[in-house]
Short mmCIF file of C-alpha atoms in Angstrom, two decimals:
data_model
loop_
_atom_site.label_atom_id
_atom_site.label_comp_id
_atom_site.label_asym_id
_atom_site.label_seq_id
_atom_site.Cartn_x
_atom_site.Cartn_y
_atom_site.Cartn_z
CA MET A 1 169.64 24.70 15.03
CA ASN A 2 171.39 25.96 11.90
CA GLN A 3 172.88 29.24 13.09
CA THR A 4 173.02 30.57 9.51
CA GLN A 5 169.25 30.87 9.21
CA THR A 6 167.96 34.42 8.90
CA VAL A 7 164.41 35.14 10.00
CA ARG A 8 162.65 37.96 8.22
CA ILE A 9 160.21 40.15 10.12
CA ASP A 10 158.06 42.75 8.41
CA VAL A 11 156.79 45.27 10.95
CA ILE A 12 153.57 46.95 9.88
CA SER A 13 153.36 50.19 11.82
CA ASP A 14 152.64 53.91 11.84
CA VAL A 15 155.15 56.47 13.09
CA VAL A 16 152.48 58.19 15.23
CA CYS A 17 151.41 54.96 16.94
CA PRO A 18 152.78 54.87 20.51
CA TRP A 19 152.28 51.12 20.74
CA CYS A 20 154.43 50.76 17.62
CA PHE A 21 157.25 52.63 19.37
CA LEU A 22 156.86 50.22 22.29
CA GLY A 23 156.79 47.33 19.82
CA GLN A 24 160.04 48.50 18.25
CA LYS A 25 161.76 48.56 21.65
CA ARG A 26 160.39 45.14 22.56
CA LEU A 27 161.45 43.68 19.21
CA ASP A 28 165.00 44.91 19.85
CA ARG A 29 164.98 43.06 23.17
CA ALA A 30 163.45 39.96 21.58
CA ILE A 31 166.24 39.83 19.00
CA GLU A 32 168.77 39.96 21.85
CA LEU A 33 166.94 37.12 23.62
CA ALA A 34 166.90 35.01 20.43
CA ASP A 35 170.68 34.86 20.60
CA GLY A 36 172.40 33.32 17.60
CA ILE A 37 169.51 33.92 15.18
CA ALA A 38 169.97 36.55 12.51
CA VAL A 39 166.87 38.71 12.08
CA ASP A 40 166.15 40.86 9.03
CA VAL A 41 163.66 43.59 10.05
CA ARG A 42 161.76 45.56 7.42
CA TRP A 43 159.29 48.38 8.14
CA ARG A 44 155.95 48.43 6.33
CA PRO A 45 153.45 51.30 6.21
CA TYR A 46 150.12 51.74 7.93
CA GLN A 47 148.10 54.88 8.60
CA LEU A 48 146.01 55.12 11.74
CA ASP A 49 144.15 58.03 10.13
CA PRO A 50 144.75 58.64 6.42
CA THR A 51 142.07 61.37 6.42
CA ILE A 52 144.32 63.85 8.25
CA PRO A 53 145.21 66.66 5.79
CA ALA A 54 148.75 67.08 4.53
CA GLU A 55 149.33 70.05 6.84
CA GLY A 56 148.20 68.05 9.86
CA LEU A 57 145.70 68.92 12.59
CA GLU A 58 145.99 70.63 15.95
CA ARG A 59 146.87 67.77 18.27
CA LYS A 60 144.90 68.54 21.42
CA SER A 61 141.50 69.05 19.79
CA TYR A 62 142.09 66.08 17.47
CA MET A 63 142.87 63.74 20.36
CA LEU A 64 139.97 65.02 22.47
CA ALA A 65 137.61 64.32 19.58
CA LYS A 66 139.12 60.86 19.13
CA PHE A 67 138.88 59.83 22.80
CA GLY A 68 135.68 61.66 23.66
CA SER A 69 136.87 63.26 26.89
CA ALA A 70 139.95 64.67 28.56
CA GLU A 71 139.71 62.00 31.25
CA ARG A 72 139.78 59.09 28.78
CA LEU A 73 142.73 60.69 26.97
CA ARG A 74 144.59 61.17 30.27
CA GLN A 75 144.01 57.52 31.21
CA ALA A 76 145.34 56.37 27.82
CA HIS A 77 148.42 58.54 28.21
CA ASP A 78 149.01 57.33 31.78
CA THR A 79 148.93 53.72 30.59
CA LEU A 80 151.41 54.49 27.83
CA MET A 81 153.68 56.48 30.14
CA GLY A 82 153.92 53.46 32.44
CA ALA A 83 154.64 51.08 29.58
CA GLY A 84 157.13 53.53 28.11
CA GLN A 85 159.01 53.85 31.39
CA ALA A 86 159.54 50.08 31.40
CA GLU A 87 161.02 50.26 27.88
CA GLY A 88 163.10 53.38 28.37
CA ILE A 89 160.76 55.65 26.39
CA PRO A 90 160.14 59.05 27.99
CA PHE A 91 156.86 59.80 26.22
CA ALA A 92 156.33 63.57 26.04
CA PHE A 93 152.73 63.74 24.91
CA ASP A 94 152.29 67.33 26.10
CA ALA A 95 155.07 68.42 23.74
CA ILE A 96 153.22 67.19 20.64
CA THR A 97 151.29 70.03 18.97
CA VAL A 98 150.47 68.53 15.56
CA SER A 99 148.79 65.27 14.55
CA PRO A 100 150.41 64.78 11.13
CA ASN A 101 149.49 62.88 8.03
CA THR A 102 152.17 60.18 7.88
CA LEU A 103 152.16 59.26 4.19
CA ASP A 104 155.34 61.22 3.45
CA ALA A 105 157.07 59.67 6.47
CA HIS A 106 156.26 56.23 5.07
CA ARG A 107 157.61 57.23 1.67
CA VAL A 108 160.94 58.15 3.28
CA ILE A 109 160.97 54.89 5.27
CA ARG A 110 160.42 53.04 1.99
CA TRP A 111 163.40 54.81 0.41
CA ALA A 112 165.47 54.03 3.49
CA GLY A 113 164.78 50.36 2.88
CA SER A 114 166.52 50.65 -0.48
CA ALA A 115 169.59 51.93 1.36
CA GLY A 116 169.59 48.86 3.61
CA PRO A 117 167.74 47.35 6.58
CA GLU A 118 169.95 49.01 9.20
CA ILE A 119 169.41 52.48 7.76
CA GLN A 120 165.67 51.82 7.61
CA ASN A 121 165.73 50.66 11.24
CA ARG A 122 167.61 53.78 12.28
CA LEU A 123 165.10 55.99 10.48
CA ALA A 124 162.10 54.26 12.04
CA ARG A 125 163.63 54.69 15.50
CA ARG A 126 164.48 58.33 14.82
CA LEU A 127 160.96 59.20 13.67
CA PHE A 128 159.46 57.61 16.79
CA GLU A 129 161.86 59.60 18.95
CA LEU A 130 161.19 62.86 17.13
CA TYR A 131 157.44 62.56 17.52
CA PHE A 132 156.99 61.00 20.93
CA GLN A 133 160.04 62.31 22.81
CA GLU A 134 160.68 65.65 21.14
CA GLY A 135 157.19 66.62 19.99
CA ARG A 136 158.32 67.28 16.42
CA ASN A 137 156.00 67.29 13.41
CA VAL A 138 156.95 64.18 11.41
CA GLY A 139 154.72 65.34 8.57
CA ASP A 140 156.99 68.35 8.00
CA PRO A 141 159.34 67.83 5.01
CA ASP A 142 162.21 69.59 6.79
CA GLU A 143 161.91 67.22 9.76
CA LEU A 144 161.82 64.23 7.45
CA ILE A 145 164.89 65.37 5.54
CA ALA A 146 166.80 65.92 8.78
CA ALA A 147 165.72 62.50 10.10
CA ALA A 148 166.82 60.86 6.86
CA SER A 149 170.23 62.48 7.21
CA ASP A 150 170.46 61.33 10.84
CA ALA A 151 169.75 57.77 9.68
CA GLY A 152 172.54 57.86 7.11
CA MET A 153 170.50 58.53 3.97
CA ASP A 154 171.44 60.98 1.23
CA ALA A 155 169.41 64.00 2.38
CA ALA A 156 169.68 65.65 -1.04
CA VAL A 157 167.88 62.71 -2.68
CA VAL A 158 165.09 62.83 -0.09
CA GLU A 159 164.81 66.60 -0.51
CA THR A 160 164.44 66.12 -4.26
CA LEU A 161 161.91 63.30 -4.10
CA LEU A 162 159.60 64.52 -1.32
CA PRO A 163 157.88 67.31 -3.31
CA THR A 164 157.09 64.81 -6.11
CA ASP A 165 154.60 61.96 -6.14
CA ALA A 166 157.39 59.37 -6.09
CA ASP A 167 156.18 56.12 -4.47
CA ARG A 168 152.99 57.75 -3.16
CA ASP A 169 150.83 55.18 -4.96
CA ALA A 170 153.13 52.32 -3.96
CA VAL A 171 152.88 53.20 -0.26
CA THR A 172 149.12 53.67 -0.48
CA GLU A 173 148.76 50.28 -2.13
CA GLU A 174 150.93 48.64 0.50
CA ILE A 175 148.68 50.07 3.21
CA ALA A 176 145.63 48.76 1.35
CA THR A 177 147.27 45.33 1.09
CA ALA A 178 147.75 45.25 4.86
CA SER A 179 144.04 45.99 5.29
CA ARG A 180 143.13 43.20 2.88
CA MET A 181 145.32 40.86 4.93
CA GLY A 182 143.15 41.67 7.92
CA VAL A 183 145.48 44.10 9.70
CA ARG A 184 143.19 46.38 11.72
CA GLY A 185 145.67 47.55 14.32
CA VAL A 186 149.40 48.00 14.67
CA PRO A 187 152.07 47.01 15.33
CA CYS A 188 151.76 43.75 13.45
CA PHE A 189 154.83 41.54 13.07
CA ILE A 190 154.75 39.33 9.97
CA ILE A 191 157.31 36.54 10.36
CA GLU A 192 158.64 34.94 7.17
CA ASN A 193 155.50 36.09 5.30
CA LYS A 194 153.62 33.33 7.08
CA TYR A 195 152.87 34.07 10.72
CA ALA A 196 151.48 37.25 12.25
CA VAL A 197 152.08 38.42 15.81
CA MET A 198 149.62 41.19 16.63
CA GLY A 199 150.25 44.03 19.04
CA ALA A 200 153.22 45.20 21.12
CA GLN A 201 153.85 41.78 22.61
CA ASP A 202 156.37 41.23 25.36
CA PRO A 203 159.95 40.46 24.24
CA GLN A 204 159.79 36.82 25.33
CA THR A 205 156.72 36.15 23.17
CA LEU A 206 158.43 37.72 20.16
CA ALA A 207 161.67 35.86 20.87
CA ASP A 208 159.79 32.54 21.04
CA ALA A 209 158.16 33.30 17.68
CA ILE A 210 161.58 34.08 16.17
CA ARG A 211 163.06 30.84 17.51
CA GLN A 212 160.12 28.79 16.22
CA ALA A 213 160.40 30.33 12.77
CA ALA A 214 164.15 29.71 12.68
CA GLU A 215 163.66 26.05 13.67
CA LEU A 216 161.02 25.50 11.02
CA LYS A 217 163.14 27.24 8.41
CA ALA A 218 166.18 25.14 9.32
CA LYS A 219 164.08 22.01 8.80
CA GLY A 220 162.82 23.29 5.47
CA GLU A 221 159.29 23.47 6.82
CA MET A 222 158.89 27.24 6.52
CA GLU A 223 157.55 28.55 3.23
CA GLY A 224 160.38 29.97 1.20
CA ALA A 225 163.05 28.21 3.27
#
């Protein structure tokens, strides 16, 4: 295989999706397994619930309404806690007090992409950690500015842009495009704009998909190769 091939993966996700956090961890492991293949990861927006108001909603009542009962919610959390333990994620669901609207978080992730894939990756990871491990409100501008700074972005630029409508329409349109493509759940890994891997698949499955894409690209059989 041509070791110079770079495989692009667009990860469609939402920062308040626990399976997306798991998917991020599993993708990291998959990239390690696909040794010798360069992978360019880009984060794309999706909103599990775009109807949440800008100030967010009280988490407990929102989740109870979503799952229908405390028992069903507990079972869902137990499943995620087990999966998280295997991936080194100490989910702290009880610490989360606000279910935020994530549009602003996706705007910041978009700006991070302009600063480079690694900075965007760091920001995506940091937002997952803030929400699921620290119980922070990732719809709060102050939290987003601090996360941007942690990721290596210019916090002053983010602080200036957040109160404006900058890229609000662009992010909304990107989410709509994902829906038109048939994305109904996240995470969704789009490989080389051609193949989709749905859900938080195990690292080996993702690694196999990366290897296959690299082989096809090396042979000139992948669109855009």
